[in-house]
Tab-separated table of C-alpha atoms and ligand atoms in Angstrom:
chain	number	residue	atom	x	y	z
A	41	MET	CA	0.000	0.000	0.000
A	42	ARG	CA	1.413	3.421	-0.998
A	43	VAL	CA	0.187	7.028	-0.889
A	44	GLU	CA	-0.724	8.868	-4.067
A	45	VAL	CA	2.061	11.476	-4.014
A	46	GLY	CA	0.578	13.391	-6.966
A	47	LEU	CA	-2.497	14.219	-4.915
A	48	LEU	CA	-0.335	15.188	-1.926
A	49	GLY	CA	1.824	17.465	-4.068
A	50	GLU	CA	-1.285	19.005	-5.549
A	51	SER	CA	-2.850	19.781	-2.166
A	52	VAL	CA	0.436	21.217	-0.844
A	53	GLY	CA	0.528	23.436	-3.928
A	54	ARG	CA	-3.134	24.467	-3.590
A	55	LEU	CA	-2.736	25.323	0.098
A	56	ALA	CA	0.450	27.255	-0.694
A	57	GLU	CA	-1.611	29.481	-3.003
A	58	VAL	CA	-3.438	30.790	0.076
A	59	GLY	CA	-1.398	33.752	1.301
A	60	ALA	CA	1.154	33.043	-1.446
A	61	SER	CA	4.105	35.350	-2.035
A	62	PRO	CA	5.390	35.966	-5.576
A	63	VAL	CA	8.359	33.622	-5.061
A	64	GLY	CA	6.806	30.375	-3.889
A	65	GLY	CA	6.417	30.813	-0.158
A	66	GLY	CA	3.653	32.514	1.722
A	67	THR	CA	2.217	33.988	4.873
A	68	ARG	CA	-0.672	32.419	6.781
A	69	LEU	CA	-0.288	33.844	10.283
A	70	ALA	CA	-2.590	32.214	12.846
A	71	LEU	CA	-6.240	33.371	12.723
A	72	GLY	CA	-5.666	35.820	9.898
A	73	GLY	CA	-7.650	36.059	6.686
A	74	ALA	CA	-5.338	33.704	4.778
A	75	ALA	CA	-5.423	31.257	7.698
A	76	ARG	CA	-9.223	31.175	7.456
A	77	ALA	CA	-9.131	30.486	3.723
A	78	GLY	CA	-6.552	27.759	4.286
A	79	ARG	CA	-8.681	26.214	7.015
A	80	ASP	CA	-11.762	26.218	4.801
A	81	LEU	CA	-9.778	24.483	2.042
A	82	VAL	CA	-8.414	21.799	4.364
A	83	ARG	CA	-11.823	21.244	5.924
A	84	GLY	CA	-13.301	20.591	2.478
A	85	TRP	CA	-10.570	18.060	1.715
A	86	MET	CA	-11.051	16.353	5.084
A	87	GLU	CA	-14.787	15.993	4.436
A	88	ALA	CA	-14.198	14.819	0.867
A	89	ALA	CA	-11.969	12.058	2.304
A	90	GLY	CA	-14.921	10.906	4.419
A	91	LEU	CA	-13.667	12.335	7.729
A	92	ARG	CA	-16.171	13.656	10.249
A	93	VAL	CA	-14.748	17.101	11.019
A	94	ARG	CA	-15.124	18.986	14.287
A	95	VAL	CA	-13.545	22.187	15.621
A	96	ASP	CA	-12.659	22.663	19.280
A	97	ASP	CA	-12.592	25.788	21.485
A	98	PHE	CA	-9.034	26.614	20.331
A	99	GLY	CA	-9.902	26.273	16.674
A	100	ASN	CA	-8.077	22.932	16.386
A	101	MET	CA	-9.647	21.059	13.459
A	102	VAL	CA	-10.071	17.292	13.929
A	103	GLY	CA	-11.249	14.807	11.287
A	104	ARG	CA	-12.223	11.318	12.445
A	105	ARG	CA	-12.132	8.012	10.537
A	106	ASP	CA	-13.815	5.233	12.516
A	107	GLY	CA	-11.989	2.015	13.296
A	108	ALA	CA	-13.441	-1.433	13.861
A	109	GLU	CA	-13.260	-0.674	17.561
A	110	GLU	CA	-14.140	2.375	19.648
A	111	GLY	CA	-11.571	3.809	22.066
A	112	PRO	CA	-8.575	6.134	21.759
A	113	ALA	CA	-7.611	7.093	18.215
A	114	VAL	CA	-4.233	7.185	16.552
A	115	LEU	CA	-3.818	10.908	15.905
A	116	LEU	CA	-1.875	12.216	12.885
A	117	GLY	CA	-1.334	15.865	12.184
A	118	SER	CA	0.581	19.120	12.342
A	119	HIS	CA	-0.272	22.766	11.605
A	120	CYS	CA	-1.289	24.990	8.682
A	121	ASP	CA	-0.335	28.373	10.105
A	122	SER	CA	2.991	29.757	8.903
A	123	VAL	CA	5.610	32.316	9.862
A	124	ARG	CA	5.810	35.531	7.855
A	125	ARG	CA	7.091	34.745	4.327
A	126	GLY	CA	7.527	31.077	5.256
A	127	GLY	CA	7.765	27.952	3.141
A	128	ARG	CA	5.013	25.769	1.721
A	129	PHE	CA	5.947	22.535	3.545
A	130	ASP	CA	6.376	23.606	7.200
A	131	GLY	CA	3.329	22.174	8.974
A	132	ALA	CA	1.232	21.759	5.846
A	133	LEU	CA	3.093	18.569	4.924
A	134	GLY	CA	2.043	16.978	8.217
A	135	VAL	CA	-1.644	17.841	7.910
A	136	LEU	CA	-1.905	17.031	4.206
A	137	GLY	CA	0.307	13.943	4.560
A	138	ALA	CA	-2.089	12.663	7.242
A	139	LEU	CA	-4.987	13.358	4.894
A	140	GLU	CA	-3.171	11.400	2.195
A	141	VAL	CA	-2.870	8.443	4.599
A	142	VAL	CA	-6.669	8.477	4.998
A	143	ARG	CA	-7.162	8.602	1.232
A	144	ALA	CA	-4.770	5.634	0.767
A	145	LEU	CA	-6.644	3.596	3.385
A	146	ASN	CA	-9.929	4.463	1.674
A	147	ASP	CA	-8.558	3.520	-1.751
A	148	HIS	CA	-7.292	0.174	-0.475
A	149	GLY	CA	-10.474	-0.510	1.507
A	150	VAL	CA	-8.523	-0.862	4.741
A	151	THR	CA	-10.337	-0.724	8.091
A	152	THR	CA	-8.063	0.026	10.999
A	153	ARG	CA	-8.708	-1.516	14.394
A	154	ARG	CA	-8.335	1.806	16.228
A	155	PRO	CA	-9.998	4.980	14.945
A	156	LEU	CA	-7.717	7.420	13.096
A	157	GLU	CA	-7.925	11.176	13.548
A	158	VAL	CA	-6.285	13.944	11.520
A	159	VAL	CA	-5.613	17.249	13.312
A	160	ASN	CA	-4.703	20.760	12.195
A	161	TRP	CA	-3.405	22.470	15.345
A	162	THR	CA	-4.051	26.191	15.755
A	163	ASN	CA	-1.100	28.564	16.179
A	164	GLU	CA	1.857	26.196	16.172
A	165	GLU	CA	4.219	28.937	15.006
A	166	GLY	CA	3.499	31.382	17.801
A	167	VAL	CA	4.436	34.273	15.523
A	168	ARG	CA	1.328	36.455	15.666
A	169	PHE	CA	0.291	35.188	19.105
A	170	GLU	CA	3.359	34.191	21.119
A	171	PRO	CA	4.356	31.569	22.302
A	172	ALA	CA	4.525	28.604	19.913
A	173	MET	CA	2.658	25.260	19.914
A	174	MET	CA	-0.010	27.115	21.843
A	175	CYS	CA	-3.120	25.102	21.042
A	176	SER	CA	-1.656	21.621	21.172
A	177	GLY	CA	-0.211	22.835	24.463
A	178	ALA	CA	-3.631	24.037	25.608
A	179	VAL	CA	-5.294	20.699	24.791
A	180	SER	CA	-2.453	18.903	26.602
A	181	GLY	CA	-3.024	21.039	29.683
A	182	ARG	CA	0.131	23.157	29.386
A	183	PHE	CA	-1.634	26.490	28.789
A	184	ALA	CA	-4.842	27.621	30.530
A	185	LYS	CA	-7.734	28.620	28.289
A	186	ASP	CA	-7.811	32.155	29.714
A	187	TYR	CA	-4.102	32.573	28.992
A	188	VAL	CA	-4.535	31.504	25.373
A	189	TYR	CA	-7.694	33.561	24.865
A	190	GLY	CA	-6.059	36.657	26.289
A	191	ARG	CA	-2.880	36.583	24.166
A	192	THR	CA	-2.665	39.591	21.882
A	193	ASP	CA	-0.893	40.302	18.619
A	194	ARG	CA	1.238	43.400	17.882
A	195	ASP	CA	-1.929	45.390	17.142
A	196	GLY	CA	-3.532	44.404	20.446
A	197	ARG	CA	-6.067	42.027	18.906
A	198	ARG	CA	-7.038	39.189	21.285
A	199	PHE	CA	-6.720	35.532	20.315
A	200	ALA	CA	-10.323	34.716	21.307
A	201	ASP	CA	-11.741	37.644	19.315
A	202	GLU	CA	-9.791	36.645	16.225
A	203	LEU	CA	-10.835	32.996	16.566
A	204	ARG	CA	-14.477	34.093	16.749
A	205	ARG	CA	-14.009	36.562	13.862
A	206	ILE	CA	-12.799	33.854	11.466
A	207	GLY	CA	-15.613	31.537	12.496
A	208	TYR	CA	-13.453	28.798	14.033
A	209	LEU	CA	-14.393	29.110	17.705
A	210	GLY	CA	-15.672	25.606	18.431
A	211	ARG	CA	-16.558	23.610	21.544
A	212	GLU	CA	-14.415	22.285	24.375
A	213	ALA	CA	-16.232	18.952	23.979
A	214	ASP	CA	-14.740	18.688	20.481
A	215	ARG	CA	-11.106	18.733	21.575
A	216	PRO	CA	-9.103	15.685	20.529
A	217	ALA	CA	-9.386	13.072	23.319
A	218	PRO	CA	-6.088	11.707	24.679
A	219	PRO	CA	-4.902	9.607	21.721
A	220	ALA	CA	-3.529	6.070	21.744
A	221	ALA	CA	-0.525	7.508	19.898
A	222	TYR	CA	0.470	10.604	17.902
A	223	LEU	CA	2.559	10.812	14.731
A	224	GLU	CA	3.711	13.999	12.991
A	225	LEU	CA	5.274	14.191	9.542
A	226	HIS	CA	7.350	17.349	9.075
A	227	VAL	CA	10.174	18.750	6.988
A	228	GLU	CA	13.481	18.637	8.877
A	229	GLN	CA	14.150	22.359	8.469
A	230	GLY	CA	17.842	21.675	9.003
A	231	PRO	CA	20.879	20.272	7.145
A	232	VAL	CA	21.336	16.845	8.795
A	233	LEU	CA	19.472	14.510	6.399
A	234	GLU	CA	20.817	16.249	3.316
A	235	ALA	CA	24.400	16.024	4.630
A	236	ALA	CA	23.882	12.294	5.263
A	237	GLY	CA	22.236	11.754	1.867
A	238	LEU	CA	19.060	10.391	3.477
A	239	PRO	CA	15.451	11.058	2.387
A	240	VAL	CA	13.748	10.594	5.758
A	241	GLY	CA	14.572	10.615	9.446
A	242	VAL	CA	13.200	9.110	12.638
A	243	VAL	CA	12.982	12.020	15.076
A	244	GLU	CA	13.964	10.910	18.571
A	245	GLY	CA	13.298	14.158	20.394
A	246	ILE	CA	12.994	17.943	20.362
A	247	VAL	CA	15.497	20.347	21.934
A	248	GLY	CA	14.610	22.676	24.764
A	249	ILE	CA	13.419	26.160	23.804
A	250	THR	CA	12.937	29.264	25.899
A	251	TRP	CA	11.581	32.615	24.700
A	252	LEU	CA	12.198	35.914	26.497
A	253	GLU	CA	11.372	39.534	25.814
A	254	ALA	CA	13.911	42.221	26.715
A	255	THR	CA	12.681	45.792	27.223
A	256	VAL	CA	15.549	48.311	27.053
A	257	GLU	CA	14.613	51.674	28.587
A	258	GLY	CA	16.991	54.577	27.826
A	259	ARG	CA	16.034	58.217	27.294
A	260	ALA	CA	14.817	59.750	24.051
A	261	ASP	CA	16.719	62.948	23.284
A	262	HIS	CA	17.769	65.143	20.368
A	263	ALA	CA	20.343	63.449	18.107
A	264	GLY	CA	22.294	66.715	17.793
A	265	PRO	CA	22.866	68.824	20.904
A	266	SER	CA	22.992	65.938	23.387
A	267	PRO	CA	26.672	65.214	24.307
A	268	MET	CA	27.647	61.524	23.990
A	269	ARG	CA	28.578	61.289	27.694
A	270	LEU	CA	25.019	62.239	28.714
A	271	ARG	CA	23.173	59.902	26.383
A	272	ARG	CA	21.181	56.790	27.338
A	273	ASP	CA	20.758	55.338	23.881
A	274	ALA	CA	18.400	52.324	24.089
A	275	LEU	CA	19.279	51.038	20.630
A	276	ALA	CA	23.046	51.256	21.139
A	277	ALA	CA	22.552	49.239	24.336
A	278	ALA	CA	20.247	46.763	22.583
A	279	ALA	CA	22.877	46.301	19.885
A	280	ARG	CA	25.337	45.165	22.565
A	281	LEU	CA	22.680	42.756	23.805
A	282	VAL	CA	21.995	41.349	20.332
A	283	SER	CA	25.661	40.625	19.606
A	284	GLY	CA	26.126	39.295	23.138
A	285	VAL	CA	23.239	36.846	22.678
A	286	GLU	CA	24.855	35.490	19.522
A	287	GLU	CA	28.190	35.193	21.307
A	288	LEU	CA	26.552	33.180	24.136
A	289	ALA	CA	25.439	30.516	21.645
A	290	HIS	CA	28.816	30.368	19.927
A	291	ARG	CA	30.434	29.672	23.295
A	292	LEU	CA	28.177	26.691	24.235
A	293	THR	CA	28.219	23.497	22.140
A	294	ASP	CA	24.840	22.601	20.574
A	295	ALA	CA	23.342	25.961	21.649
A	296	VAL	CA	21.550	28.323	19.288
A	297	ALA	CA	20.219	31.815	19.985
A	298	THR	CA	18.347	34.368	17.891
A	299	VAL	CA	17.009	37.887	18.266
A	300	GLY	CA	14.312	37.747	15.614
A	301	ARG	CA	12.000	40.596	16.560
A	302	LEU	CA	13.063	44.157	17.548
A	303	ALA	CA	11.042	47.389	17.827
A	304	VAL	CA	12.612	50.843	18.341
A	305	GLU	CA	10.834	53.910	19.769
A	306	PRO	CA	10.365	56.539	18.492
A	307	ASN	CA	12.249	55.134	15.474
A	308	VAL	CA	13.034	58.435	13.719
A	309	ILE	CA	16.311	59.598	12.260
A	310	ASN	CA	17.081	62.533	14.550
A	311	THR	CA	15.977	61.224	17.958
A	312	ILE	CA	18.135	59.096	20.226
A	313	PRO	CA	16.105	55.875	20.727
A	314	GLY	CA	14.431	55.930	24.121
A	315	LYS	CA	13.117	52.347	24.145
A	316	VAL	CA	13.739	49.018	22.428
A	317	VAL	CA	11.654	45.851	22.814
A	318	MET	CA	13.297	42.712	21.456
A	319	SER	CA	12.784	38.951	21.492
A	320	VAL	CA	15.367	36.347	22.518
A	321	ASP	CA	15.015	32.717	21.388
A	322	LEU	CA	17.413	30.301	23.178
A	323	ARG	CA	17.665	26.564	22.441
A	324	HIS	CA	19.692	23.626	23.727
A	325	PRO	CA	19.218	19.833	23.786
A	326	SER	CA	19.642	19.677	27.589
A	327	PRO	CA	17.853	21.484	30.473
A	328	GLU	CA	21.252	22.376	31.952
A	329	GLY	CA	22.411	23.893	28.675
A	330	LEU	CA	19.242	25.942	28.419
A	331	GLU	CA	19.710	27.284	31.950
A	332	THR	CA	23.377	28.061	31.203
A	333	LEU	CA	22.220	30.205	28.290
A	334	VAL	CA	19.653	32.015	30.442
A	335	ALA	CA	22.214	32.661	33.179
A	336	GLY	CA	24.617	33.991	30.542
A	337	LEU	CA	21.910	36.317	29.236
A	338	GLU	CA	21.145	37.643	32.729
A	339	LYS	CA	24.863	38.369	33.282
A	340	LEU	CA	25.046	40.086	29.881
A	341	VAL	CA	22.046	42.270	30.787
A	342	TRP	CA	23.783	43.354	33.983
A	343	GLU	CA	26.990	44.208	32.073
A	344	VAL	CA	25.173	46.209	29.389
A	345	GLU	CA	23.192	48.142	32.009
A	346	ALA	CA	26.368	48.979	33.897
A	347	ARG	CA	28.089	50.195	30.766
A	348	THR	CA	25.276	52.166	29.128
A	349	LYS	CA	23.140	53.442	32.049
A	350	VAL	CA	19.924	52.019	30.516
A	351	HIS	CA	17.484	49.750	32.329
A	352	ILE	CA	16.787	46.314	30.851
A	353	ALA	CA	13.828	44.184	31.967
A	354	LEU	CA	13.828	40.499	30.979
A	355	ASP	CA	10.528	38.587	30.764
A	356	ARG	CA	11.012	34.826	30.297
A	357	PHE	CA	7.524	33.952	29.116
A	358	TRP	CA	7.833	30.483	27.618
A	359	THR	CA	9.932	27.377	28.127
A	360	SER	CA	9.484	24.095	26.259
A	361	GLU	CA	11.676	21.492	27.955
A	362	PRO	CA	13.760	19.061	25.884
A	363	THR	CA	11.536	16.075	24.974
A	364	SER	CA	12.401	12.479	24.076
A	365	PHE	CA	9.762	10.631	22.057
A	366	ASP	CA	8.252	7.285	23.046
A	367	PRO	CA	10.499	4.274	22.226
A	368	GLY	CA	7.592	2.061	21.115
A	369	THR	CA	6.270	4.691	18.744
A	370	LEU	CA	9.771	5.273	17.418
A	371	ASP	CA	10.007	1.516	16.772
A	372	ALA	CA	6.839	1.705	14.659
A	373	VAL	CA	8.389	4.507	12.583
A	374	ARG	CA	11.685	2.668	12.222
A	375	ALA	CA	9.873	-0.566	11.249
A	376	ALA	CA	7.865	1.358	8.645
A	377	CYS	CA	11.100	2.715	7.113
A	378	GLU	CA	12.626	-0.780	7.072
A	379	GLY	CA	9.468	-2.312	5.617
A	380	LEU	CA	9.610	0.232	2.800
A	381	GLY	CA	13.305	-0.408	2.246
A	382	LEU	CA	14.066	3.241	2.988
A	383	PRO	CA	17.415	4.293	4.429
A	384	PHE	CA	16.712	6.631	7.329
A	385	GLY	CA	18.497	8.942	9.725
A	386	ARG	CA	17.969	9.269	13.479
A	387	LEU	CA	18.059	12.813	14.778
A	388	TRP	CA	16.675	15.364	17.179
A	389	SER	CA	14.643	18.367	16.099
A	390	GLY	CA	16.051	21.873	16.560
A	391	ALA	CA	12.580	23.216	15.789
A	392	GLY	CA	9.621	23.010	18.130
A	393	HIS	CA	6.598	20.979	17.089
A	394	ASP	CA	3.126	20.149	18.422
A	395	ALA	CA	4.414	16.605	18.990
A	396	LYS	CA	6.266	17.951	22.026
A	397	TYR	CA	3.005	18.587	23.886
A	398	LEU	CA	1.405	15.406	22.553
A	399	GLN	CA	4.285	13.448	24.078
A	400	ASP	CA	3.141	14.887	27.419
A	401	VAL	CA	-0.176	13.014	27.039
A	402	CYS	CA	0.465	10.013	24.796
A	403	PRO	CA	3.225	8.012	23.079
A	404	SER	CA	4.416	10.205	20.177
A	405	ALA	CA	7.036	10.361	17.475
A	406	MET	CA	7.917	12.340	14.361
A	407	ILE	CA	9.081	11.603	10.851
A	408	PHE	CA	11.317	14.082	9.024
A	409	VAL	CA	11.624	14.660	5.309
A	410	ARG	CA	14.916	16.019	3.941
A	411	SER	CA	15.009	19.800	3.446
A	412	ALA	CA	16.882	21.122	0.434
A	413	GLY	CA	19.797	23.213	1.710
A	414	GLY	CA	18.415	22.651	5.208
A	415	LEU	CA	16.359	25.800	4.704
A	416	SER	CA	13.024	26.676	6.331
A	417	HIS	CA	11.076	29.656	7.697
A	418	CYS	CA	11.918	31.225	4.351
A	419	GLU	CA	10.419	31.119	0.880
A	420	GLU	CA	13.207	28.911	-0.459
A	421	GLU	CA	11.997	25.982	1.681
A	422	TYR	CA	11.801	22.880	-0.555
A	423	SER	CA	11.591	19.080	-0.444
A	424	THR	CA	11.555	16.856	-3.539
A	425	PRO	CA	8.414	14.878	-4.507
A	426	GLU	CA	10.429	11.647	-3.989
A	427	ASP	CA	11.336	12.602	-0.416
A	428	VAL	CA	7.790	13.803	0.304
A	429	GLU	CA	6.456	10.484	-1.013
A	430	ALA	CA	8.926	8.539	1.140
A	431	GLY	CA	7.902	10.478	4.248
A	432	ALA	CA	4.179	10.087	3.599
A	433	ASN	CA	4.572	6.329	3.039
A	434	VAL	CA	6.461	6.033	6.339
A	435	LEU	CA	3.589	7.902	8.012
A	436	LEU	CA	1.066	5.545	6.363
A	437	HIS	CA	2.804	2.352	7.437
A	438	ALA	CA	3.701	3.572	10.923
A	439	ALA	CA	0.063	4.627	11.430
A	440	VAL	CA	-1.171	1.212	10.279
A	441	ARG	CA	1.223	-0.490	12.693
A	442	LEU	CA	-0.052	1.643	15.575
A	443	ALA	CA	-3.747	1.446	14.641
A	444	GLY	CA	-3.786	-2.193	13.575
A	445	THR	CA	-6.002	-3.493	10.759
A	446	VAL	CA	-8.887	-5.954	10.611
B	603	LIG	O1	9.874	27.952	16.634
B	603	LIG	C1	9.845	26.807	16.206
B	603	LIG	O2	10.782	26.058	16.343
B	603	LIG	C2	8.612	26.303	15.467
B	603	LIG	O3	8.803	26.559	14.104
B	603	LIG	N1	7.407	26.944	15.922
B	604	LIG	MN1	6.286	23.499	11.832
B	605	LIG	MN1	7.757	26.571	11.757
């Protein structure tokens, strides 16, 4: 039994047209207009594949395919929201690959013992509404409903209001029940599989991630008359912080750190910046490494304050601990690769995924597909049809192993 990769490629291409940019990528930030159009498209495909679709109180979309037995389902899925000017495979491959698994089972007349469910998680990226993996985290009990509903975007719009506005505010009773197992197909978004010459990978875990926001308060003043010795330039201080953050990661093996978002006030040519608000994204495979990075950042803040006479407030608002996936579920993925005669890598994910929070509530694992140039979160993101087909077939056969057939 194999998936029909032409159909999968076609649906990835159709979904990519929603919020498309002129060069092949696109923007479908959570709960925006393009996200709604993408959701409507996916919902139609889910229903056309015979799935009974429901939407929960976080906007998570769940399509159910009955098994011979009742009881916990094997859940397959990922997310359809994107970063700004992201790629067409990040997240979408996991939702549409899961849909392709359902179509293959339908085409081959296969009844699974356990029910199968396909899920599109709301707001995995955490770009418009920080933090990431928010609605798989909410269903897994990591985030309270009020917290999620009250998160606001840069324009002050609330999550709950936006969910209602796009017509995807469903019921708590329609949340996915704790699954028997969870599988997520995703592009690697890094260089490991390509460097090893492998099409797919068995993902054994996800690194730890912590997000902070630094608010640098200086004093706005005229860019001309104000002597240098009297200035409290918030942007000059923030610049020291940005390069110091990068230096922290270079000094610790396996660490990565990024300042991806930065806002300057008043942001005009002839005023000394009075305030800067910037993000800090720190990642490490171990809890100790993550805490070493945070301690290094706190020391750096103290040094920059002492040197530049600004005040810097750090708000550490999200931490996703390093996560190892379930050995039994990993065995099912490995056995699927072997059964298909596919060479496969074994690696950890440097990117966060909804599977992290699913592992909190059920045995979970991920399957990676090779990323060309290791690129992602950019419009150049690409995976070949052959690699996409290999990944989707691994998902199909791992799902069948976990769900059983009658
Ligand atoms: O940030 C991440 O790693 C994921 O893409 N949300
Ligand atoms: Mn993703
Ligand atoms: Mn992503």
